[in-house]
Short mmCIF file of C-alpha atoms and ligand atoms in Angstrom, two decimals:
data_model
loop_
_atom_site.label_atom_id
_atom_site.label_comp_id
_atom_site.label_asym_id
_atom_site.label_seq_id
_atom_site.Cartn_x
_atom_site.Cartn_y
_atom_site.Cartn_z
CA UNK A 1 -43.92 -4.48 -26.99
CA UNK A 2 -46.85 -4.50 -30.16
CA UNK A 3 -48.64 -1.54 -28.67
CA UNK A 4 -45.12 0.10 -27.81
CA UNK A 5 -45.07 -0.27 -31.84
CA UNK A 6 -48.25 1.10 -32.10
CA UNK A 7 -47.88 3.76 -30.31
CA UNK A 8 -44.70 5.06 -32.29
CA UNK A 9 -45.88 4.52 -35.45
CA UNK A 10 -48.91 6.49 -34.03
CA UNK A 11 -46.86 9.44 -32.71
CA UNK A 12 -42.78 9.39 -34.20
CA UNK A 13 -41.94 11.93 -37.09
CA UNK A 14 -38.68 10.26 -37.89
CA UNK A 15 -38.27 6.68 -36.68
CA UNK A 16 -34.56 6.63 -36.61
CA UNK A 17 -32.30 4.30 -34.74
CA UNK A 18 -32.68 6.28 -31.99
CA UNK A 19 -36.25 5.86 -31.44
CA UNK A 20 -35.86 2.96 -31.68
CA UNK A 21 -33.32 2.09 -29.12
CA UNK A 22 -35.72 3.70 -27.02
CA UNK A 23 -37.37 0.09 -26.87
CA UNK A 24 -35.19 -1.75 -24.64
CA UNK A 25 -33.95 -4.98 -25.77
CA UNK A 26 -35.02 -4.89 -30.07
CA UNK A 27 -32.35 -5.28 -32.58
CA UNK A 28 -32.71 -2.80 -36.03
CA UNK A 29 -34.97 -6.19 -38.02
CA UNK A 30 -36.70 -7.48 -35.69
CA UNK A 31 -37.99 -3.85 -35.00
CA UNK A 32 -38.05 -3.22 -38.67
CA UNK A 33 -40.25 -7.58 -38.60
CA UNK A 34 -42.72 -5.81 -36.08
CA UNK A 35 -43.48 -2.96 -38.28
CA UNK A 36 -44.44 -5.12 -41.37
CA UNK A 37 -46.42 -7.39 -39.24
CA UNK A 38 -48.01 -4.88 -38.41
CA UNK A 39 -49.08 -4.03 -41.00
CA UNK A 40 -50.18 -6.83 -42.33
CA UNK A 41 -53.23 -7.48 -39.19
CA UNK A 42 -56.58 -7.04 -39.60
CA UNK A 43 -58.29 -3.95 -40.66
CA UNK A 44 -61.78 -2.43 -41.14
CA UNK A 45 -62.04 -1.02 -44.02
CA UNK A 46 -58.82 -1.42 -46.21
CA UNK A 47 -58.10 -4.96 -47.46
CA UNK A 48 -54.77 -5.77 -48.80
CA UNK A 49 -56.72 -8.98 -49.98
CA UNK A 50 -58.99 -6.96 -51.93
CA UNK A 51 -56.87 -5.02 -54.00
CA UNK A 52 -54.47 -7.04 -55.23
CA UNK A 53 -57.55 -9.53 -56.02
CA UNK A 54 -57.81 -8.47 -59.53
CA UNK A 55 -54.07 -6.23 -59.65
CA UNK A 56 -52.16 -6.15 -62.69
CA UNK A 57 -48.97 -5.19 -62.41
CA UNK A 58 -45.47 -6.54 -62.27
CA UNK A 59 -44.03 -4.45 -59.05
CA UNK A 60 -46.13 -2.10 -57.56
CA UNK A 61 -47.96 -3.47 -54.87
CA UNK A 62 -46.48 -6.59 -54.53
CA UNK A 63 -45.44 -5.59 -51.20
CA UNK A 64 -48.87 -3.77 -49.13
CA UNK A 65 -48.89 -2.94 -45.62
CA UNK A 66 -51.95 -1.68 -44.33
CA UNK A 67 -51.85 0.19 -41.02
CA UNK A 68 -55.65 1.11 -39.10
CA UNK A 69 -53.30 4.24 -37.00
CA UNK A 70 -50.31 5.73 -37.98
CA UNK A 71 -48.96 9.42 -38.09
CA UNK A 72 -47.94 9.29 -41.59
CA UNK A 73 -47.60 7.02 -44.15
CA UNK A 74 -45.13 8.70 -45.90
CA UNK A 75 -42.91 8.33 -42.49
CA UNK A 76 -43.93 4.58 -42.08
CA UNK A 77 -42.72 4.24 -46.09
CA UNK A 78 -39.62 6.07 -45.66
CA UNK A 79 -38.53 3.72 -42.60
CA UNK A 80 -39.29 0.45 -44.57
CA UNK A 81 -37.42 1.87 -47.32
CA UNK A 82 -34.26 1.66 -45.67
CA UNK A 83 -35.05 -1.67 -44.13
CA UNK A 84 -35.73 -4.32 -47.23
CA UNK A 85 -38.56 -2.94 -48.38
CA UNK A 86 -38.70 -4.10 -52.28
CA UNK A 87 -39.52 -1.58 -55.44
CA UNK A 88 -43.00 -0.33 -55.34
CA UNK A 89 -43.60 -1.44 -51.75
CA UNK A 90 -46.74 0.68 -50.46
CA UNK A 91 -47.74 1.34 -47.19
CA UNK A 92 -51.64 2.15 -46.49
CA UNK A 93 -53.05 4.45 -43.58
CA UNK A 94 -56.87 4.34 -42.86
CA UNK A 95 -56.38 7.80 -41.00
CA UNK A 96 -53.65 9.63 -40.50
CA UNK A 97 -53.22 11.03 -37.05
CA UNK A 98 -50.33 13.76 -38.71
CA UNK A 99 -49.87 13.96 -41.95
CA UNK A 100 -48.31 16.62 -44.77
CA UNK A 101 -48.71 18.25 -46.47
CA UNK A 102 -46.63 20.61 -49.25
CA UNK A 103 -44.47 23.60 -48.05
CA UNK A 104 -44.73 22.60 -44.62
CA UNK A 105 -48.62 21.98 -44.46
CA UNK A 106 -50.81 19.68 -42.67
CA UNK A 107 -52.67 17.27 -44.18
CA UNK A 108 -56.16 16.37 -42.05
CA UNK A 109 -56.73 12.75 -43.29
CA UNK A 110 -60.19 11.11 -41.30
CA UNK A 111 -61.24 7.56 -41.97
CA UNK A 112 -62.71 7.27 -45.24
CA UNK A 113 -60.17 9.24 -47.61
CA UNK A 114 -57.38 6.78 -49.69
CA UNK A 115 -54.24 7.58 -47.85
CA UNK A 116 -51.14 5.82 -49.60
CA UNK A 117 -47.17 6.30 -49.77
CA UNK A 118 -45.16 4.05 -52.85
CA UNK A 119 -41.54 2.92 -52.48
CA UNK A 120 -39.85 3.70 -55.68
CA UNK A 121 -35.98 3.41 -56.40
CA UNK A 122 -35.43 4.94 -59.37
CA UNK A 123 -32.54 3.81 -61.64
CA UNK A 124 -32.37 7.54 -63.06
CA UNK A 125 -30.61 10.42 -62.51
CA UNK A 126 -31.93 12.54 -59.70
CA UNK A 127 -32.80 15.63 -62.19
CA UNK A 128 -35.37 13.92 -63.52
CA UNK A 129 -37.13 13.48 -60.32
CA UNK A 130 -39.30 16.09 -60.57
CA UNK A 131 -40.83 14.23 -63.48
CA UNK A 132 -42.10 11.12 -61.17
CA UNK A 133 -44.51 13.95 -59.08
CA UNK A 134 -46.48 15.42 -62.58
CA UNK A 135 -46.12 11.55 -64.07
CA UNK A 136 -47.83 10.46 -60.60
CA UNK A 137 -51.10 13.27 -60.69
CA UNK A 138 -51.54 12.34 -64.04
CA UNK A 139 -52.36 8.57 -62.79
CA UNK A 140 -54.23 9.73 -60.01
CA UNK A 141 -56.26 11.79 -62.34
CA UNK A 142 -56.54 8.71 -65.33
CA UNK A 143 -57.50 7.16 -62.41
CA UNK A 144 -60.04 9.38 -61.03
CA UNK A 145 -61.78 9.61 -65.44
CA UNK A 146 -62.14 5.09 -64.42
CA UNK A 147 -63.83 5.66 -61.43
CA UNK A 148 -66.46 8.54 -62.69
CA UNK A 149 -64.60 11.50 -62.93
CA UNK A 150 -65.36 13.81 -66.13
CA UNK A 151 -62.80 16.31 -66.00
CA UNK A 152 -60.09 15.99 -62.77
CA UNK A 153 -57.77 18.68 -63.93
CA UNK A 154 -54.02 18.93 -62.47
CA UNK A 155 -52.89 22.50 -60.44
CA UNK A 156 -49.05 22.96 -60.71
CA UNK A 157 -47.17 20.76 -59.87
CA UNK A 158 -49.83 18.23 -58.75
CA UNK A 159 -52.70 18.90 -57.49
CA UNK A 160 -56.08 17.38 -58.45
CA UNK A 161 -58.71 19.65 -58.82
CA UNK A 162 -62.61 18.99 -59.88
CA UNK A 163 -64.83 21.38 -60.58
CA UNK A 164 -62.15 23.84 -59.19
CA UNK A 165 -61.90 22.67 -55.62
CA UNK A 166 -58.25 20.11 -54.44
CA UNK A 167 -59.40 16.45 -54.26
CA UNK A 168 -55.90 14.72 -54.59
CA UNK A 169 -52.74 16.16 -53.03
CA UNK A 170 -49.14 14.86 -53.65
CA UNK A 171 -46.03 14.46 -51.45
CA UNK A 172 -43.22 13.21 -52.90
CA UNK A 173 -39.72 12.76 -50.68
CA UNK A 174 -36.47 11.86 -51.48
CA UNK A 175 -34.68 9.67 -48.98
CA UNK A 176 -30.57 9.70 -49.14
CA UNK A 177 -27.77 8.32 -47.93
CA UNK A 178 -24.83 9.71 -48.08
CA UNK A 179 -25.79 12.35 -50.46
CA UNK A 180 -27.69 9.55 -53.18
CA UNK A 181 -31.14 9.13 -53.81
CA UNK A 182 -32.22 5.34 -53.14
CA UNK A 183 -35.65 5.68 -52.65
CA UNK A 184 -37.89 7.75 -53.18
CA UNK A 185 -40.89 8.03 -51.44
CA UNK A 186 -44.18 9.29 -52.93
CA UNK A 187 -47.55 9.82 -50.81
CA UNK A 188 -51.05 10.55 -51.54
CA UNK A 189 -53.69 11.75 -50.70
CA UNK A 190 -57.04 10.66 -52.24
CA UNK A 191 -60.84 13.20 -50.88
CA UNK A 192 -62.83 9.60 -51.49
CA UNK A 193 -65.08 9.25 -49.52
CA UNK A 194 -65.62 12.13 -47.69
CA UNK A 195 -67.55 14.81 -47.20
CA UNK A 196 -66.93 18.34 -47.16
CA UNK A 197 -68.35 19.40 -43.55
CA UNK A 198 -65.47 16.62 -42.30
CA UNK A 199 -62.69 19.19 -43.08
CA UNK A 200 -62.23 22.39 -40.52
CA UNK A 201 -63.97 25.21 -41.72
CA UNK A 202 -61.01 27.64 -43.31
CA UNK A 203 -60.38 24.15 -46.12
CA UNK A 204 -63.89 23.63 -47.08
CA UNK A 205 -64.48 26.71 -49.79
CA UNK A 206 -61.34 24.73 -51.54
CA UNK A 207 -62.03 20.63 -50.70
CA UNK A 208 -64.35 18.40 -52.32
CA UNK A 209 -64.78 14.70 -52.33
CA UNK A 210 -64.89 11.58 -54.71
CA UNK A 211 -68.41 11.20 -52.26
CA UNK A 212 -69.45 14.15 -53.33
CA UNK A 213 -68.80 14.94 -56.82
CA UNK A 214 -69.70 11.84 -58.25
CA UNK A 215 -72.48 11.13 -55.58
CA UNK A 216 -71.56 8.05 -53.44
CA UNK A 217 -70.06 5.59 -51.63
CA UNK A 218 -67.39 3.97 -53.88
CA UNK A 219 -64.77 1.50 -53.66
CA UNK A 220 -61.77 2.42 -51.47
CA UNK A 221 -59.24 -0.63 -52.12
CA UNK A 222 -60.99 -0.59 -55.92
CA UNK A 223 -59.52 2.73 -56.11
CA UNK A 224 -56.35 1.85 -54.59
CA UNK A 225 -55.81 -0.74 -56.87
CA UNK A 226 -56.76 1.00 -60.06
CA UNK A 227 -54.05 3.51 -59.49
CA UNK A 228 -51.14 1.38 -58.37
CA UNK A 229 -51.83 0.33 -62.07
CA UNK A 230 -52.59 3.64 -62.95
CA UNK A 231 -49.00 4.35 -61.22
CA UNK A 232 -46.65 1.11 -63.01
CA UNK A 233 -47.27 2.36 -65.77
CA UNK A 234 -46.79 5.78 -66.19
CA UNK A 235 -43.80 4.66 -63.87
CA UNK A 236 -42.85 2.20 -66.97
CA UNK A 237 -42.84 5.52 -69.51
CA UNK A 238 -40.80 6.85 -67.17
CA UNK A 239 -37.52 4.43 -67.01
CA UNK A 240 -37.49 3.87 -69.77
CA UNK A 241 -37.40 8.06 -70.39
CA UNK A 242 -41.26 8.62 -72.05
CA UNK A 243 -40.49 12.06 -70.76
CA UNK A 244 -42.51 14.36 -73.78
CA UNK A 245 -45.49 11.50 -73.46
CA UNK A 246 -45.54 12.07 -69.66
CA UNK A 247 -45.23 15.51 -70.02
CA UNK A 248 -48.36 15.10 -73.33
CA UNK A 249 -51.02 13.35 -70.42
CA UNK A 250 -49.98 16.37 -68.08
CA UNK A 251 -50.45 19.24 -70.56
CA UNK A 252 -54.08 17.36 -71.84
CA UNK A 253 -55.05 17.86 -67.49
CA UNK A 254 -53.50 20.96 -66.48
CA UNK A 255 -55.18 23.43 -64.68
CA UNK A 256 -52.54 25.86 -64.32
CA UNK A 257 -51.69 26.46 -67.81
CA UNK A 258 -53.50 29.46 -69.56
CA UNK A 259 -53.90 30.81 -66.41
CA UNK A 260 -53.02 34.48 -63.73
CA UNK A 261 -51.51 33.63 -61.09
CA UNK A 262 -50.10 34.79 -58.26
CA UNK A 263 -46.30 32.37 -57.82
CA UNK A 264 -44.95 32.31 -54.07
CA UNK A 265 -41.28 30.57 -54.23
CA UNK A 266 -39.39 30.06 -51.28
CA UNK A 267 -37.74 32.55 -49.94
CA UNK A 268 -41.16 35.24 -49.43
CA UNK A 269 -40.37 35.49 -53.60
CA UNK A 270 -43.57 36.77 -55.05
CA UNK A 271 -44.73 37.43 -57.88
CA UNK A 272 -47.93 37.71 -60.81
CA UNK A 273 -47.78 36.12 -63.85
CA UNK A 274 -49.25 34.37 -67.16
CA UNK A 275 -48.09 30.72 -67.37
CA UNK A 276 -47.46 29.95 -70.34
CA UNK A 277 -46.54 25.51 -70.20
CA UNK A 278 -44.59 23.72 -68.22
CA UNK A 279 -41.12 23.21 -69.75
CA UNK A 280 -39.65 19.10 -69.90
CA UNK A 281 -38.33 19.11 -66.50
CA UNK A 282 -41.87 19.86 -65.36
CA UNK A 283 -41.02 23.59 -64.06
CA UNK A 284 -43.97 26.22 -64.52
CA UNK A 285 -42.92 28.74 -67.24
CA UNK A 286 -44.52 31.67 -65.75
CA UNK A 287 -44.68 34.89 -67.92
CA UNK A 288 -44.77 37.57 -65.33
CA UNK A 289 -46.56 41.73 -65.66
CA UNK A 290 -42.94 42.95 -67.03
CA UNK A 291 -43.35 40.84 -70.20
CA UNK A 292 -39.85 38.20 -69.07
CA UNK A 293 -40.63 35.10 -68.27
CA UNK A 294 -39.58 33.00 -65.18
CA UNK A 295 -39.31 29.17 -65.07
CA UNK A 296 -40.87 28.35 -61.60
CA UNK A 297 -39.32 24.74 -60.00
CA UNK A 298 -40.67 25.40 -56.63
CA UNK A 299 -42.88 26.52 -54.65
CA UNK A 300 -47.09 27.90 -54.88
CA UNK A 301 -49.02 28.94 -57.01
CA UNK A 302 -52.55 30.19 -56.51
CA UNK A 303 -54.52 31.04 -59.43
CA UNK A 304 -56.36 34.52 -59.63
CA UNK A 305 -59.59 35.31 -60.83
C1 BTN B 1 -50.19 18.67 -51.01
O1 BTN B 1 -49.77 18.81 -49.87
O2 BTN B 1 -51.03 18.39 -51.80
C2 BTN B 1 -49.85 17.36 -50.48
C3 BTN B 1 -50.67 16.33 -49.23
C4 BTN B 1 -49.84 14.24 -48.91
C5 BTN B 1 -51.01 13.62 -48.55
C6 BTN B 1 -49.95 12.63 -48.08
S1 BTN B 1 -51.14 11.46 -47.67
C7 BTN B 1 -50.66 10.12 -47.93
C8 BTN B 1 -49.00 11.15 -47.79
N1 BTN B 1 -48.64 10.16 -45.96
C9 BTN B 1 -49.42 12.49 -45.85
O3 BTN B 1 -48.18 12.54 -44.68
N2 BTN B 1 -48.57 12.69 -47.21
C10 BTN B 1 -49.15 12.23 -48.25
#
């Protein structure tokens, strides 16, 4: 039974009650307990005990599950969020077999990176959700500053950039029940102890890793602990409507403001413009060539030289 569940976590895009019924004679609560138990088994590099040893948080990381290999930590976190996982639960995997990136892209996740998802049960209006993603970007940037990166920047909405190359991506997904968002899953991928040569060739020129930037290997467990602390600090700001402070921290580290970009909005709406800033909803404000202003809520922004 254990092996069947291990395989399912490596294979399934969505862990639903249907997939579970494929595993005979097991009820959903028993199944979720087994998924949680698997996340408490011995792993090689990432250790819950190391992360929690000096962890100074109230709720983020009070429940942590670490896997050797899953398809996507966001998928496992989504499932657990619907099965009694508490606010601030963290799902980590040493490797992901088919991780998700933004805009339907895939995300490379070999051994040596930090691949995690946090379950949040935010008690605020849905219109504020884009700010959670921006806040997470700030938490990652502050974490990198603490481990010695000199000038991490944030490319809208939340790619973390070092020396013009991407080192971290964030994917936020909402879990709704009867159209009400009950949980937000925040997936964070940091290229930590990796070499750029481990990535597919087409990604190499735009990618960097902490190991290459800092010219040394770091401890993934320490990195995760610092991030969870930074994340809780900024989500507390968020919970107490400190939106302006979050935006101030984001703007201070912005890679996008002041640049000429190609905006790629959904449904193939592409245009060039100059990034003026971000507004209080977290949308990017772009001045088009014709002098009109656009508010970009979702999509990609390619920086042009
Ligand atoms: C991006 O495209 O920039 C977002 C990448 C997000 C990757 C992380 S790794 C942990 C979590 N699990 C996933 O499947 N994706 C996110």
